[in-house]
Coordinates of C-alpha atoms and ligand atoms in Angstrom, one line a residue:
M1 CA 33.1 -5.1 47.7
R2 CA 30.9 -8.1 48.5
A3 CA 28.1 -5.8 49.6
F4 CA 27.8 -4.4 46.1
A5 CA 27.4 -7.8 44.4
P6 CA 23.6 -8.1 44.9
A7 CA 23.1 -4.6 43.6
L8 CA 25.2 -5.3 40.6
L9 CA 23.4 -8.5 40.0
A10 CA 20.0 -6.7 40.2
F11 CA 21.3 -4.1 37.9
A12 CA 22.5 -6.7 35.4
L13 CA 19.1 -8.4 35.5
L14 CA 17.2 -5.2 35.1
G15 CA 19.5 -4.3 32.2
A16 CA 18.9 -7.6 30.5
H17 CA 15.2 -7.3 31.0
A18 CA 15.2 -3.8 29.6
L19 CA 17.1 -5.0 26.6
A20 CA 14.8 -7.9 26.1
Q21 CA 11.8 -5.5 26.3
Q22 CA 13.3 -3.2 23.8
K23 CA 14.0 -6.0 21.4
A24 CA 10.4 -7.1 21.7
D25 CA 9.2 -3.6 21.0
D26 CA 11.5 -3.3 18.0
H27 CA 10.1 -6.6 16.7
S28 CA 6.5 -5.4 17.0
A29 CA 7.3 -2.1 15.3
H30 CA 9.0 -4.1 12.5
Q31 CA 5.9 -6.2 12.1
A32 CA 3.7 -3.2 11.7
G33 CA 5.6 -2.1 8.6
S34 CA 6.6 -5.5 7.3
P35 CA 6.1 -6.7 3.7
A36 CA 3.3 -9.0 4.9
T37 CA 1.3 -5.9 5.9
S38 CA 2.1 -4.2 2.6
A39 CA 1.0 -7.3 0.8
A40 CA -2.3 -7.3 2.7
H41 CA -2.7 -3.7 1.6
A42 CA -1.8 -4.6 -2.0
A43 CA -4.7 -7.1 -1.9
E44 CA -7.0 -4.1 -1.9
L45 CA -6.1 -3.3 -5.5
T46 CA -9.1 -3.3 -7.9
D47 CA -9.3 -5.3 -11.1
G48 CA -9.6 -3.3 -14.3
E49 CA -9.1 -3.3 -18.0
V50 CA -7.6 -0.4 -19.9
R51 CA -10.0 1.1 -22.4
K52 CA -8.2 4.3 -23.3
V53 CA -4.9 6.0 -22.5
D54 CA -4.6 9.8 -22.9
K55 CA -1.1 10.7 -22.1
D56 CA -1.5 14.4 -23.0
A57 CA -4.3 14.9 -20.6
G58 CA -2.9 12.5 -18.0
K59 CA -6.0 10.4 -18.0
L60 CA -7.0 6.9 -18.6
T61 CA -10.3 5.1 -19.0
L62 CA -10.7 1.9 -17.1
R63 CA -13.5 -0.7 -17.0
H64 CA -13.2 -1.6 -13.3
A65 CA -14.7 -4.0 -10.9
E66 CA -16.3 -2.8 -7.7
I67 CA -14.0 -0.4 -5.7
R68 CA -14.9 -1.2 -2.1
H69 CA -13.0 1.6 -0.4
L70 CA -14.7 4.2 -2.7
E71 CA -18.1 2.4 -2.5
M72 CA -18.2 2.4 -6.3
P73 CA -19.8 -0.4 -8.3
G74 CA -18.1 -1.7 -11.4
M75 CA -18.3 0.5 -14.4
T76 CA -16.2 2.2 -17.1
M77 CA -14.9 5.6 -16.3
V78 CA -12.1 8.1 -16.7
F79 CA -9.4 8.4 -14.1
Q80 CA -6.7 10.9 -13.6
V81 CA -3.3 9.6 -12.8
K82 CA -1.1 10.6 -9.9
E83 CA 2.0 10.6 -12.1
P84 CA 2.1 10.7 -16.0
A85 CA 4.7 7.9 -15.8
L86 CA 2.0 5.5 -14.7
L87 CA 0.5 5.7 -18.2
D88 CA 3.7 4.4 -19.7
R89 CA 3.2 1.1 -18.0
V90 CA -0.2 0.3 -19.6
K91 CA -1.8 0.1 -23.0
V92 CA -5.4 -0.3 -24.3
G93 CA -6.6 -3.8 -23.7
D94 CA -4.3 -4.6 -20.7
K95 CA -5.8 -6.3 -17.7
V96 CA -4.6 -4.4 -14.7
K97 CA -4.8 -4.1 -10.9
F98 CA -5.0 -0.5 -9.7
R99 CA -5.6 1.6 -6.7
A100 CA -7.8 4.7 -7.0
E101 CA -8.3 7.6 -4.5
K102 CA -10.8 10.3 -4.5
A103 CA -9.3 13.8 -4.9
G104 CA -12.0 16.4 -4.8
S105 CA -14.5 15.7 -7.6
A106 CA -12.0 13.5 -9.5
Y107 CA -10.7 10.0 -9.0
V108 CA -6.9 9.5 -9.2
V109 CA -5.1 6.3 -10.0
T110 CA -2.2 6.1 -7.6
V111 CA -1.0 2.6 -8.4
I112 CA -1.4 0.5 -11.5
E113 CA 0.2 -2.8 -12.4
P114 CA -0.4 -5.6 -14.9
A115 CA -2.7 -8.2 -13.6
R116 CA -1.2 -11.7 -13.3
Ligands
CU1 CU1 -16.1 4.0 -11.3

């Protein structure tokens, strides 16, 4: 029985180490998808002002600041919206923050929220 003790001890230590390792991995995985990262992503929203809302066509006109990820300077232009419901959240004259993506030849607003 005594002869097994060191092996058991080693096993226990290894097991504890493996657990600690797994915990660390879980932690880093959690960090990658944490709200902090999402917030950093949200910081990439572009400032804009609603000029026109066309619910029937699913389009809205925005005067927007420079959109860095699309390499687009500030201008007034028409965007399509990813979901018609996004248009229910804004009205002409609203200051907004939004995210636009290029989809073929069109630009599509995927996120829009009131600017604070
Ligand atoms: Cu533009």
